[in-house]
Coordinates of C-alpha atoms in Angstrom, one line a residue:
Chain A
M161 CA 273.0 73.7 84.5
L162 CA 273.2 75.7 87.7
D163 CA 276.6 77.4 87.3
D164 CA 275.6 80.4 85.4
I165 CA 272.9 81.6 87.7
I166 CA 273.2 85.1 89.2
I167 CA 270.5 86.0 91.6
G168 CA 269.6 89.6 91.2
E169 CA 272.4 91.7 89.7
Y170 CA 273.2 94.0 92.5
I171 CA 276.7 95.7 92.2
E172 CA 277.9 97.3 95.3
K173 CA 279.2 100.8 94.7
D174 CA 279.2 104.1 96.6
S175 CA 277.2 106.5 94.4
I176 CA 274.4 108.9 94.6
I177 CA 272.1 106.5 92.9
H178 CA 273.0 103.6 95.2
N179 CA 272.4 105.8 98.3
L180 CA 269.0 106.9 97.2
D181 CA 266.0 105.5 99.1
P182 CA 264.7 102.4 97.3
R183 CA 261.2 103.9 97.3
T184 CA 262.5 106.9 95.4
K185 CA 264.0 104.6 92.8
I186 CA 260.9 102.5 92.4
L187 CA 258.7 105.6 92.0
V188 CA 261.1 107.2 89.4
I189 CA 261.1 103.9 87.4
M190 CA 257.3 103.9 87.5
F191 CA 257.2 107.5 86.1
F192 CA 259.8 106.4 83.5
I193 CA 257.7 103.4 82.3
I194 CA 254.6 105.5 82.0
T195 CA 256.5 108.2 80.1
I196 CA 257.8 105.7 77.6
F197 CA 254.3 104.8 76.7
L198 CA 253.3 108.4 76.3
I199 CA 256.1 109.3 74.0
G200 CA 255.2 109.5 70.3
S201 CA 258.3 110.6 68.5
F202 CA 262.0 109.9 68.3
K203 CA 262.9 113.2 69.9
G204 CA 261.3 112.0 73.1
Y205 CA 263.6 109.0 73.1
L206 CA 266.6 111.3 72.7
A207 CA 265.4 113.1 75.8
L208 CA 265.0 109.8 77.7
A209 CA 268.5 108.7 76.5
G210 CA 269.8 111.9 78.1
L211 CA 268.2 111.0 81.4
L212 CA 269.5 107.4 81.1
F213 CA 273.0 108.6 80.4
V214 CA 273.0 110.9 83.3
T215 CA 271.7 108.2 85.7
V216 CA 274.2 105.7 84.5
L217 CA 277.0 108.2 84.9
L218 CA 275.9 109.1 88.4
S219 CA 275.5 105.4 89.4
K220 CA 279.1 104.6 88.5
I221 CA 277.9 101.3 86.9
K222 CA 279.8 100.3 83.8
P223 CA 277.6 100.7 80.7
G224 CA 278.6 97.1 79.8
Y225 CA 276.4 95.8 82.6
I226 CA 273.4 97.6 81.1
I227 CA 274.1 96.2 77.7
K228 CA 274.5 92.7 79.3
S229 CA 271.0 93.0 80.8
I230 CA 269.6 93.7 77.3
R231 CA 271.2 90.5 75.9
P232 CA 268.6 88.0 77.2
L233 CA 265.9 90.0 75.4
L234 CA 267.8 90.5 72.2
F235 CA 265.7 87.9 70.4
I236 CA 262.4 89.6 71.2
I237 CA 263.8 93.0 70.4
L238 CA 265.0 91.9 67.0
F239 CA 261.8 90.0 66.4
T240 CA 259.7 93.0 67.1
F241 CA 261.9 95.1 64.8
F242 CA 261.7 92.8 61.9
I243 CA 258.0 92.0 62.2
H244 CA 257.2 95.7 62.0
L245 CA 259.8 96.3 59.3
F246 CA 258.4 93.8 56.9
M247 CA 254.7 93.9 57.9
T248 CA 253.8 97.5 58.2
R249 CA 252.8 99.2 55.0
G250 CA 252.8 102.9 54.2
G251 CA 255.0 105.6 52.8
E252 CA 257.7 105.1 50.2
V253 CA 259.1 101.7 49.2
L254 CA 262.7 101.7 50.4
W255 CA 263.8 98.3 49.4
Q256 CA 262.3 95.3 47.6
W257 CA 263.3 91.8 46.8
K258 CA 260.8 89.3 45.5
F259 CA 258.0 89.2 48.1
L260 CA 260.0 91.0 50.8
R261 CA 259.4 94.8 50.9
I262 CA 260.4 97.4 53.3
E263 CA 258.4 100.6 53.4
E264 CA 259.0 103.8 55.3
E265 CA 256.4 103.4 58.0
G266 CA 257.7 99.9 58.7
L267 CA 261.2 101.2 59.3
T268 CA 259.9 103.9 61.6
L269 CA 257.5 101.8 63.6
G270 CA 260.1 98.9 63.8
S271 CA 262.8 101.1 65.2
F272 CA 260.3 102.9 67.5
M273 CA 259.1 99.6 69.1
A274 CA 262.6 98.2 69.4
L275 CA 263.9 101.4 71.1
R276 CA 260.9 101.3 73.5
L277 CA 261.9 97.8 74.6
I278 CA 265.6 98.7 74.9
F279 CA 264.7 101.7 77.1
L280 CA 262.4 99.7 79.3
V281 CA 264.9 97.0 79.9
S282 CA 267.9 99.2 80.5
Y283 CA 266.2 101.6 82.9
T284 CA 264.6 98.9 85.0
S285 CA 267.8 96.9 85.1
L286 CA 269.4 100.0 86.6
L287 CA 267.1 99.6 89.6
T288 CA 268.3 96.0 90.3
L289 CA 271.9 96.9 89.6
T290 CA 271.9 99.7 92.2
T291 CA 269.6 98.3 94.8
S292 CA 270.2 95.2 96.9
P293 CA 267.2 92.8 97.0
L294 CA 266.8 93.4 100.7
Q295 CA 266.5 97.1 100.2
L296 CA 264.0 96.5 97.4
T297 CA 261.7 94.4 99.6
D298 CA 262.0 96.9 102.3
G299 CA 261.0 99.6 99.9
I300 CA 258.1 97.6 98.5
E301 CA 256.8 97.0 102.1
R302 CA 256.9 100.7 102.8
L303 CA 255.3 101.6 99.5
L304 CA 252.5 99.1 100.2
N305 CA 252.0 100.5 103.8
P306 CA 249.1 102.7 102.8
F307 CA 247.3 99.7 101.3
K308 CA 247.4 97.9 104.7
R309 CA 244.1 99.6 105.6
I310 CA 242.3 97.8 102.7
G311 CA 243.7 94.5 103.9
V312 CA 246.9 94.1 101.9
P313 CA 249.3 92.1 104.1
A314 CA 252.3 94.3 103.3
H315 CA 254.4 93.2 106.2
E316 CA 253.8 89.5 105.6
L317 CA 254.6 89.8 101.9
A318 CA 257.8 91.6 102.6
M319 CA 258.8 89.2 105.4
M320 CA 258.2 86.3 103.0
M321 CA 260.4 87.8 100.4
T322 CA 263.1 88.6 103.0
I323 CA 263.1 84.9 104.2
A324 CA 263.2 83.8 100.6
L325 CA 266.2 86.0 99.8
R326 CA 268.0 84.5 102.7
F327 CA 267.2 81.0 101.7
I328 CA 267.6 81.0 97.9
P329 CA 271.5 80.7 98.1
T330 CA 271.2 78.0 100.7
L331 CA 268.7 75.9 98.8
L332 CA 270.6 76.4 95.5
E333 CA 273.7 75.2 97.2
E334 CA 271.8 72.2 98.5
A335 CA 270.3 71.5 95.2
K336 CA 273.7 71.4 93.6
K337 CA 275.0 69.1 96.3
I338 CA 272.1 66.7 95.9
M339 CA 272.4 66.8 92.1
K340 CA 276.1 65.8 92.4
A341 CA 275.3 63.1 94.9
Q342 CA 272.7 61.6 92.7
Q343 CA 274.8 62.0 89.6
A344 CA 277.5 60.0 91.4
R345 CA 274.9 57.3 91.8
G346 CA 274.2 57.4 88.0
A347 CA 271.3 59.8 87.9
D348 CA 270.8 61.6 84.6
F349 CA 269.2 65.0 84.7
Q350 CA 269.9 66.3 81.2
S351 CA 268.6 63.9 78.6
G352 CA 265.3 62.2 77.7
S353 CA 261.8 63.3 76.9
L354 CA 259.9 66.0 78.8
I355 CA 258.2 63.6 81.2
K356 CA 261.4 61.5 81.6
K357 CA 263.3 64.7 82.5
A358 CA 260.6 65.7 85.0
K359 CA 260.7 62.2 86.6
S360 CA 264.4 62.5 86.9
L361 CA 263.9 65.5 89.1
I362 CA 262.1 63.4 91.8
P363 CA 265.4 62.1 93.4
L364 CA 266.4 65.8 93.6
L365 CA 263.1 67.1 94.7
V366 CA 262.4 64.8 97.6
P367 CA 265.5 65.6 99.7
L368 CA 265.3 69.3 98.7
F369 CA 261.7 69.5 99.8
V370 CA 262.2 67.6 103.1
S371 CA 265.2 69.7 104.1
A372 CA 263.5 73.0 103.0
F373 CA 260.5 72.2 105.3
R374 CA 262.7 71.1 108.1
R375 CA 264.5 74.5 107.8
A376 CA 261.1 76.3 107.8
D377 CA 260.2 74.4 111.0
E378 CA 263.5 75.5 112.7
L379 CA 263.1 79.0 111.5
A380 CA 259.6 79.2 112.9
L381 CA 260.8 78.0 116.2
A382 CA 263.7 80.6 116.2
M383 CA 261.3 83.4 115.3
E384 CA 258.9 82.4 118.0
S385 CA 261.5 82.1 120.7
R386 CA 262.7 85.6 119.7
C387 CA 259.2 86.9 120.3
Y388 CA 258.3 87.6 116.6
R389 CA 254.8 88.9 116.7
G390 CA 254.2 90.2 113.1
G391 CA 254.4 93.7 111.8
E392 CA 252.6 95.6 114.6
N393 CA 254.9 97.7 116.6
R394 CA 258.0 96.1 115.1
T395 CA 261.1 98.4 115.1
R396 CA 264.0 98.2 112.7
M397 CA 267.7 98.6 112.8
N398 CA 267.9 100.6 109.6
V399 CA 264.9 102.7 109.1
L400 CA 264.3 104.0 105.6
T401 CA 264.0 107.8 105.7
L402 CA 263.5 110.1 102.7
V403 CA 266.2 112.8 102.9
G404 CA 266.8 115.9 100.8
R405 CA 268.4 114.1 97.9
D406 CA 265.4 111.8 97.6
Y407 CA 263.0 114.7 97.3
W408 CA 265.4 116.3 94.8
A409 CA 265.7 113.2 92.7
L410 CA 261.9 112.6 92.8
G411 CA 261.1 116.2 91.9
V412 CA 263.7 116.7 89.1
S413 CA 262.9 113.4 87.4
F414 CA 259.2 113.8 87.8
L415 CA 259.3 117.3 86.2
Y416 CA 261.6 116.2 83.5
L417 CA 259.5 113.1 82.6
V418 CA 256.3 115.0 82.7
G419 CA 257.9 117.6 80.4
V420 CA 259.1 114.9 78.0
G421 CA 255.7 113.3 78.0
I422 CA 253.9 116.5 77.2
L423 CA 256.3 117.9 74.7
F424 CA 257.1 114.9 72.6
Chain B
M642 CA 250.4 86.2 115.6
N643 CA 250.2 82.8 117.1
S644 CA 252.8 80.0 116.6
Q645 CA 250.7 78.5 113.9
Q646 CA 250.7 81.7 111.9
I647 CA 254.5 82.1 112.4
K648 CA 255.0 78.6 111.1
K649 CA 252.9 79.4 108.1
L650 CA 254.9 82.5 107.4
A651 CA 258.2 80.6 107.7
E652 CA 257.0 77.8 105.5
S653 CA 255.7 80.3 102.9
G654 CA 259.0 82.1 102.9
V655 CA 261.0 79.0 102.4
S656 CA 258.6 77.7 99.7
L657 CA 259.1 81.0 97.9
A658 CA 262.8 80.4 97.9
L659 CA 262.1 76.9 96.7
A660 CA 259.9 78.2 93.9
V661 CA 262.7 80.5 92.8
V662 CA 265.2 77.7 92.9
L663 CA 263.0 75.3 91.0
G664 CA 262.4 78.1 88.4
F665 CA 266.1 77.9 87.6
F666 CA 265.7 74.2 86.5
T667 CA 264.1 75.1 83.2
I668 CA 263.2 72.1 81.1
Y669 CA 262.9 74.4 78.1
K670 CA 262.6 78.1 77.4
M671 CA 260.3 80.1 75.1
P672 CA 261.7 83.1 73.2
Q673 CA 259.2 85.6 74.8
G674 CA 259.8 84.7 78.4
G675 CA 257.7 81.6 79.2
S676 CA 259.5 78.6 80.4
V677 CA 258.7 75.1 81.6
S678 CA 259.8 74.4 85.1
L679 CA 258.4 73.2 88.4
E680 CA 258.1 76.7 89.9
M681 CA 254.3 76.3 90.5
L682 CA 254.8 73.3 92.7
P683 CA 255.7 74.9 96.0
I684 CA 253.0 77.6 95.6
I685 CA 250.3 75.0 94.9
F686 CA 251.7 72.9 97.8
I687 CA 251.3 75.7 100.3
A688 CA 247.8 76.5 99.0
L689 CA 246.8 72.8 99.5
R690 CA 248.6 72.5 102.8
W691 CA 247.3 75.7 104.5
S692 CA 244.6 77.5 102.6
W693 CA 243.9 79.2 99.3
K694 CA 244.5 82.6 100.9
D695 CA 248.0 81.7 101.9
G696 CA 248.6 80.3 98.4
V697 CA 247.4 83.6 96.8
M698 CA 249.7 85.6 99.1
L699 CA 252.7 83.4 98.3
G700 CA 251.9 83.6 94.6
T701 CA 251.8 87.4 94.7
A702 CA 255.2 87.5 96.4
Y703 CA 256.6 85.1 93.8
G704 CA 255.2 87.3 91.0
V705 CA 256.8 90.4 92.5
M706 CA 260.2 88.5 92.9
Q707 CA 259.9 87.4 89.3
I708 CA 259.7 91.1 88.2
M709 CA 262.7 91.9 90.3
F710 CA 264.8 89.1 88.8
S711 CA 263.6 88.6 85.2
N712 CA 263.1 91.9 83.4
S713 CA 260.4 90.8 81.0
I714 CA 258.7 94.1 81.0
F715 CA 256.8 95.3 78.0
H716 CA 254.0 97.3 79.4
W717 CA 253.1 98.4 82.9
A718 CA 249.8 96.6 82.9
Q719 CA 251.2 93.5 81.3
V720 CA 253.7 93.3 84.1
I721 CA 251.0 93.3 86.8
L722 CA 248.8 90.8 84.9
D723 CA 251.6 88.4 83.9
Y724 CA 253.4 88.2 87.2
P725 CA 251.6 89.0 90.5
V726 CA 248.1 88.3 89.2
A727 CA 248.9 85.1 87.2
F728 CA 250.9 83.6 90.1
A729 CA 248.5 84.8 92.8
L730 CA 245.7 82.9 91.1
L731 CA 247.7 79.7 91.5
G732 CA 246.7 79.9 95.1
L733 CA 243.1 79.2 94.1
A734 CA 244.2 75.5 94.0
G735 CA 243.5 75.6 97.8
I736 CA 239.8 75.8 97.3
V737 CA 239.6 72.1 96.2
G738 CA 240.5 70.9 99.6
N739 CA 243.1 70.6 102.3
L740 CA 245.9 68.0 102.2
A741 CA 246.2 67.9 106.0
Q742 CA 242.5 66.9 106.4
K743 CA 242.8 63.9 104.1
D744 CA 244.2 60.6 105.3
S745 CA 244.4 58.2 102.4
L746 CA 247.0 58.5 99.7
A747 CA 244.3 58.2 97.0
E748 CA 242.4 61.1 98.4
K749 CA 245.5 63.2 98.6
S750 CA 246.4 62.4 95.1
R751 CA 243.0 63.3 93.9
I752 CA 243.1 66.7 95.6
I753 CA 246.6 67.4 94.2
S754 CA 245.4 66.5 90.7
L755 CA 242.4 68.8 90.9
G756 CA 244.4 71.6 92.5
V757 CA 247.1 71.5 89.9
I758 CA 244.7 71.4 87.0
L759 CA 242.7 74.3 88.5
A760 CA 245.8 76.4 89.2
G761 CA 247.3 75.6 85.8
S762 CA 244.2 76.6 83.9
T763 CA 243.6 79.8 85.8
R764 CA 247.2 80.9 85.2
F765 CA 246.8 79.9 81.6
I766 CA 243.7 82.1 81.2
I767 CA 245.6 85.1 82.6
H768 CA 248.5 84.6 80.3
F769 CA 246.2 84.1 77.4
L770 CA 244.4 87.4 78.1
S771 CA 247.7 89.2 78.6
G772 CA 248.9 87.8 75.3
M773 CA 245.8 88.9 73.5
I774 CA 245.9 92.4 74.9
F775 CA 249.6 93.2 75.0
F776 CA 251.3 90.9 72.6
A777 CA 248.9 91.3 69.7
E778 CA 251.6 93.0 67.6
Y779 CA 253.8 89.9 67.6
A780 CA 251.2 87.8 66.0
P781 CA 252.0 86.9 62.4
E782 CA 249.9 88.7 59.8
G783 CA 246.7 86.9 59.0
Q784 CA 246.6 84.8 62.1
P785 CA 243.9 85.8 64.6
V786 CA 245.4 87.2 67.8
W787 CA 243.5 84.9 70.1
L788 CA 244.8 81.8 68.2
Y789 CA 248.3 83.1 68.4
S790 CA 248.0 83.7 72.2
L791 CA 246.3 80.4 72.7
V792 CA 249.1 78.5 70.8
Y793 CA 251.9 80.4 72.3
N794 CA 250.8 80.2 75.9
G795 CA 249.5 76.7 75.6
S796 CA 252.9 75.6 74.3
Y797 CA 254.4 76.0 77.7
M798 CA 251.5 76.0 80.1
I799 CA 250.2 72.6 79.0
P800 CA 253.5 70.8 79.5
E801 CA 254.2 72.7 82.7
T802 CA 250.9 71.8 84.2
I803 CA 251.2 68.1 83.2
I804 CA 254.8 67.9 84.6
T805 CA 253.8 69.7 87.8
L806 CA 250.9 67.3 88.2
V807 CA 253.0 64.1 87.6
V808 CA 255.8 65.2 89.8
M809 CA 253.6 66.5 92.6
V810 CA 251.6 63.2 92.8
M811 CA 254.8 61.2 92.8
L812 CA 256.5 63.5 95.4
N813 CA 253.5 63.2 97.6
K814 CA 253.6 59.4 97.4
V815 CA 257.3 59.3 98.4
L816 CA 256.8 61.8 101.2
V817 CA 253.8 60.0 102.7
S818 CA 255.4 56.5 102.5
N819 CA 259.0 57.3 103.4
Y820 CA 259.1 60.1 105.9
S821 CA 257.7 60.2 109.3
L822 CA 255.5 63.0 110.4
S823 CA 258.0 65.0 112.4
Q824 CA 260.4 65.3 109.4
V825 CA 258.0 67.1 107.1
G826 CA 256.0 68.9 109.7
Q827 CA 253.3 67.8 112.1
E828 CA 250.3 67.7 109.9
Y829 CA 251.7 66.0 106.8

């Protein structure tokens, strides 16, 4: 049940894309997502495919990983495609069999929507493939900084996520251990009705909960004794700085995406 | 930041990790990304233990982490609605009361039940709206969009809410009767 879990999908490599500031990457992804929804023709997708191709090439990530990230959503992509294929009417009739009928517009709209999903998933997965979760939270905190003035607790949010990223593997490991211990005592986590399954989680949940909160207690003590005082005036070991390549990446992709959005 | 606030932050962080871990124990999974698990439990717990504001913050953080890990992105507005907003509103469970201020088990159970039902229904409403707005095209021909969204989102939100409720009440019972105060934190 827990063996096939991968947290995040970060692959460490030394590439231009990996070395970009996380903020740059998040912003480019945002431009990309907006552009996808502005595009109204297949030519636009061709242009986006070019950008995707170049980014993948620069990131040194094997294309196989990108394809793998599409797999969990394959069902919905196919579903979208077929729904549009059979339901949309208009244009010439391409194929007919009893009540099933494919018309030209259906084929166009179906492939259009399916491509949109494929592009969304593959480009966003590039972000998690090339950015470690810690960098991502750091980037999110810095991007939210301007909103601190209107009361968004950016530092607390990022701190929470950093703590969580540190503890997810520990708690997972612990959950596995407890599961094995309870299974050795005859506990059954897999079968039964919904409620029965939920009830079977109690012997797992109680020790997990208690130990998690005990850890939180210890962590709070450790933070306090190291004089943690929140985000004000806190310094960092690795400060995120935008350098030349970040401005280049932002500028080039912004211009390209605006161009694609306007032209197609 | 005083020591109480630091403790709150540490507990929220660990609860966030707990929510992610519990999210992995899916009891069943829907094709379009909804799944039944106990992920809501730690968020509601923090909301009831500290305050609704802390619950909302934790929920937001959980929503952002879900975007980072899960890739169910179909539309930029849908992402914001389905993740940070939907989970942030789970924190509203905290407005029904505070676990630390109640002494008897019956009262604690009552607060938990109310909190879970409130949290579950607000999250359901958000997913329902998101479904109506962004997933309209998936609805089969002839079926009204609102009905499709109602059925689809209800199919996992109702079991998830019931399971969270049952498990949380039971968990609370075990924690109160079997663990001394120092083990689970001073106020529990």
